Coordinates of C-alpha atoms in Angstrom, one line a residue:
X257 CA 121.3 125.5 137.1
X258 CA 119.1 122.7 138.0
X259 CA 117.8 120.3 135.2
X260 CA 114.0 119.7 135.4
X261 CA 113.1 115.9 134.5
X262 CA 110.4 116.0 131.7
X263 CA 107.7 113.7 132.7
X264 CA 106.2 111.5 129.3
X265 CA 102.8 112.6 128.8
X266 CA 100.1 109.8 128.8
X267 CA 97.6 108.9 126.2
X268 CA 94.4 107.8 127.1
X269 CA 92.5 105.8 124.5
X270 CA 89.3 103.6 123.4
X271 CA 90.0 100.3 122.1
X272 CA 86.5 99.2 120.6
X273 CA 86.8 96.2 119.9
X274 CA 83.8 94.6 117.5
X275 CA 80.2 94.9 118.4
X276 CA 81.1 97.8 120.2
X277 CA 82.2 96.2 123.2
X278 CA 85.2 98.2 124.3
X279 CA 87.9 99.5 126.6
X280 CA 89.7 102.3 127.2
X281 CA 93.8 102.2 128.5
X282 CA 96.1 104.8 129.1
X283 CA 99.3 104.2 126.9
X284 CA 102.9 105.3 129.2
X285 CA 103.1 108.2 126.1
X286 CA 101.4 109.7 123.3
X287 CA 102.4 108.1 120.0
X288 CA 100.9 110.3 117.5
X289 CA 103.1 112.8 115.8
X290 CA 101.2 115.4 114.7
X291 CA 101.0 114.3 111.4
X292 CA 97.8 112.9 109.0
X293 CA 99.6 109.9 107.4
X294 CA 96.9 109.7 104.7
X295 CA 97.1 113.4 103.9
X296 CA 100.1 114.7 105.7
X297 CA 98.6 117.7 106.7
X298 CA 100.0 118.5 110.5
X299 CA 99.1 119.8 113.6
X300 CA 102.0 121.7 114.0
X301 CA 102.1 123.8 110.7
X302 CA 98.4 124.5 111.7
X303 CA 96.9 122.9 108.7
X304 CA 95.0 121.0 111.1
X305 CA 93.7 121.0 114.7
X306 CA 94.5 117.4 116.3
X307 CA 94.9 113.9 115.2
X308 CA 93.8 110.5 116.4
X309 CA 94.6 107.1 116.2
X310 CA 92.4 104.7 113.6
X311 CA 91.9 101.3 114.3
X312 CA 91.8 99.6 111.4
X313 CA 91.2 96.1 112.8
X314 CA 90.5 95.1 116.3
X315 CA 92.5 91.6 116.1
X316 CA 92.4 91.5 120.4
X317 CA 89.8 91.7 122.2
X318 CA 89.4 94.3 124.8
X319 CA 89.7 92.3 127.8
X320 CA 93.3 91.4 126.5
X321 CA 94.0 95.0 125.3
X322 CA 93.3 96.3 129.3
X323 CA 96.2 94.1 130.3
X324 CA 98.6 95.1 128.0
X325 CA 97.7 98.5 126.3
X326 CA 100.6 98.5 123.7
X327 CA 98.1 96.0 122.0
X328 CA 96.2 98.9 121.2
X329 CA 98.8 100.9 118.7
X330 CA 98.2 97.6 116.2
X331 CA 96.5 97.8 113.2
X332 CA 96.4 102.1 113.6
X333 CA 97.5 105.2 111.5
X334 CA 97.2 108.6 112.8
X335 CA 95.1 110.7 110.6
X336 CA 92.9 114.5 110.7
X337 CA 89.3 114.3 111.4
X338 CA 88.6 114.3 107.1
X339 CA 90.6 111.5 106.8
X340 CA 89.8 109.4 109.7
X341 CA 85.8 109.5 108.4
X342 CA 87.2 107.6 105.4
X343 CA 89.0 105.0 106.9
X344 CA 85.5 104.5 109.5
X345 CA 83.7 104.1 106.4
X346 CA 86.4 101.7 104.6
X347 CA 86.7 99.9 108.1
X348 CA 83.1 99.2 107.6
X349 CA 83.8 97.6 104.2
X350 CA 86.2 95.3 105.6
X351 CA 84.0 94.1 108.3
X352 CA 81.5 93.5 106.0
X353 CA 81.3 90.6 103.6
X354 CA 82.0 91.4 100.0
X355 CA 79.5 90.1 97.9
X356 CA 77.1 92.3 100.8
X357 CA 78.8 95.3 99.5
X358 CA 78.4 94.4 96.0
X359 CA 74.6 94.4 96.4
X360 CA 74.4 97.4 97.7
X361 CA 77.0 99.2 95.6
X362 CA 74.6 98.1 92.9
X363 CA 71.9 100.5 93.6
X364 CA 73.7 102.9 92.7
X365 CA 72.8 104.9 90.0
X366 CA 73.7 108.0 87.6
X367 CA 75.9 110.5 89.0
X368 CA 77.0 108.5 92.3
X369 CA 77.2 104.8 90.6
X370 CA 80.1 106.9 88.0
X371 CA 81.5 108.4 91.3
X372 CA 81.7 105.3 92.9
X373 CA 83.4 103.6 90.0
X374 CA 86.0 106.6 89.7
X375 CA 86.4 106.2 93.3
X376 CA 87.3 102.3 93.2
X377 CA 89.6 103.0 90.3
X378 CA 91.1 105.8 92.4
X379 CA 92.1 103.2 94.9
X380 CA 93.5 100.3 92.5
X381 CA 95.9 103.3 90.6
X382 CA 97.1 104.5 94.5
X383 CA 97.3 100.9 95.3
X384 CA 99.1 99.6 92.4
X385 CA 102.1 102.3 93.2
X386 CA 102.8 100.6 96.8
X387 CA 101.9 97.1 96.1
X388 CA 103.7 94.1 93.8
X389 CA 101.3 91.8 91.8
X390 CA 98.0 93.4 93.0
X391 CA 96.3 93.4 89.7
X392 CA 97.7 90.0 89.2
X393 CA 95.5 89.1 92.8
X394 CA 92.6 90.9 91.9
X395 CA 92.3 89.5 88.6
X396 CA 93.0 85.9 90.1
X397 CA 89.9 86.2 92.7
X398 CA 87.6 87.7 90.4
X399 CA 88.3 84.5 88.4
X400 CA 87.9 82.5 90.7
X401 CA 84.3 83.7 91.6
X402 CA 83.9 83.4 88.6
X403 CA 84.0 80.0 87.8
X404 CA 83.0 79.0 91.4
X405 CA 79.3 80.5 90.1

């Protein structure tokens, strides 16, 4: 009996890059899993259809990315399509500059400023499981805004 060699399959991807400026490389294989690491629904149980990679920061820029693609697979998580609208919303957050967000955030009102609030809250308890000292950190910057105003 012969044995057939199994081929890797490549993975073609976009590296954005900021102001939209992108790239796209083919990786020698596909490293997602199948598996939503925010969620951990998977592909293979059916609980979803597909997966993709999230860039959470583009720390290269794309020029530098197109000659070594691994460069791509930093600052990712693989996660379904629900999830990965999340994270494109909380990239924007990050890109933005805090006190920005603040503004806005304070137009909220009623029913969405409350749901906002239960949503930040949401993320400081989820946080506070996985990470020493952060309320020790978020209490120390808010303190020093403070006194810097």
């Amino acid at each position: 009996m012969k044995v057939k060699k199994v081929k890797p399959k490549k993975y073609r991807t976009k590296y954005a890059g900021t102001r939209g400026k992108g790239v796209y490389v083919t990786l020698p294989f596909d490293p997602r899993k199948g598996v939503c690491e925010a969620c951990g629904r998977s592909v293979h149980e059916g609980e979803i259809k597909s997966t993709a990679l999230h860039h959470w920061w583009y720390a290269y820029k794309p020029a530098t990315v197109a000659k070594n693609p691994l460069l791509a697979l930093e600052n990712t998580s693989e996660l379904c399509y629900g999830c990965h609208q999340i994270a494109d919303a909380i990239r924007l957050l990050l890109y933005s500059r805090p006190e920005r967000v603040a503004r806005v955030a304070r137009l909220l009102r009623g029913k969405q400023r409350l749901r906002f609030l239960q949503v930040l809250e949401a993320i400081m308890k989820e946080m506070l499981k996985n990470e020493k000292n952060i309320r020790e950190r978020v209490y120390k910057i808010i303190r020093v805004k403070e006194n810097a105003t």
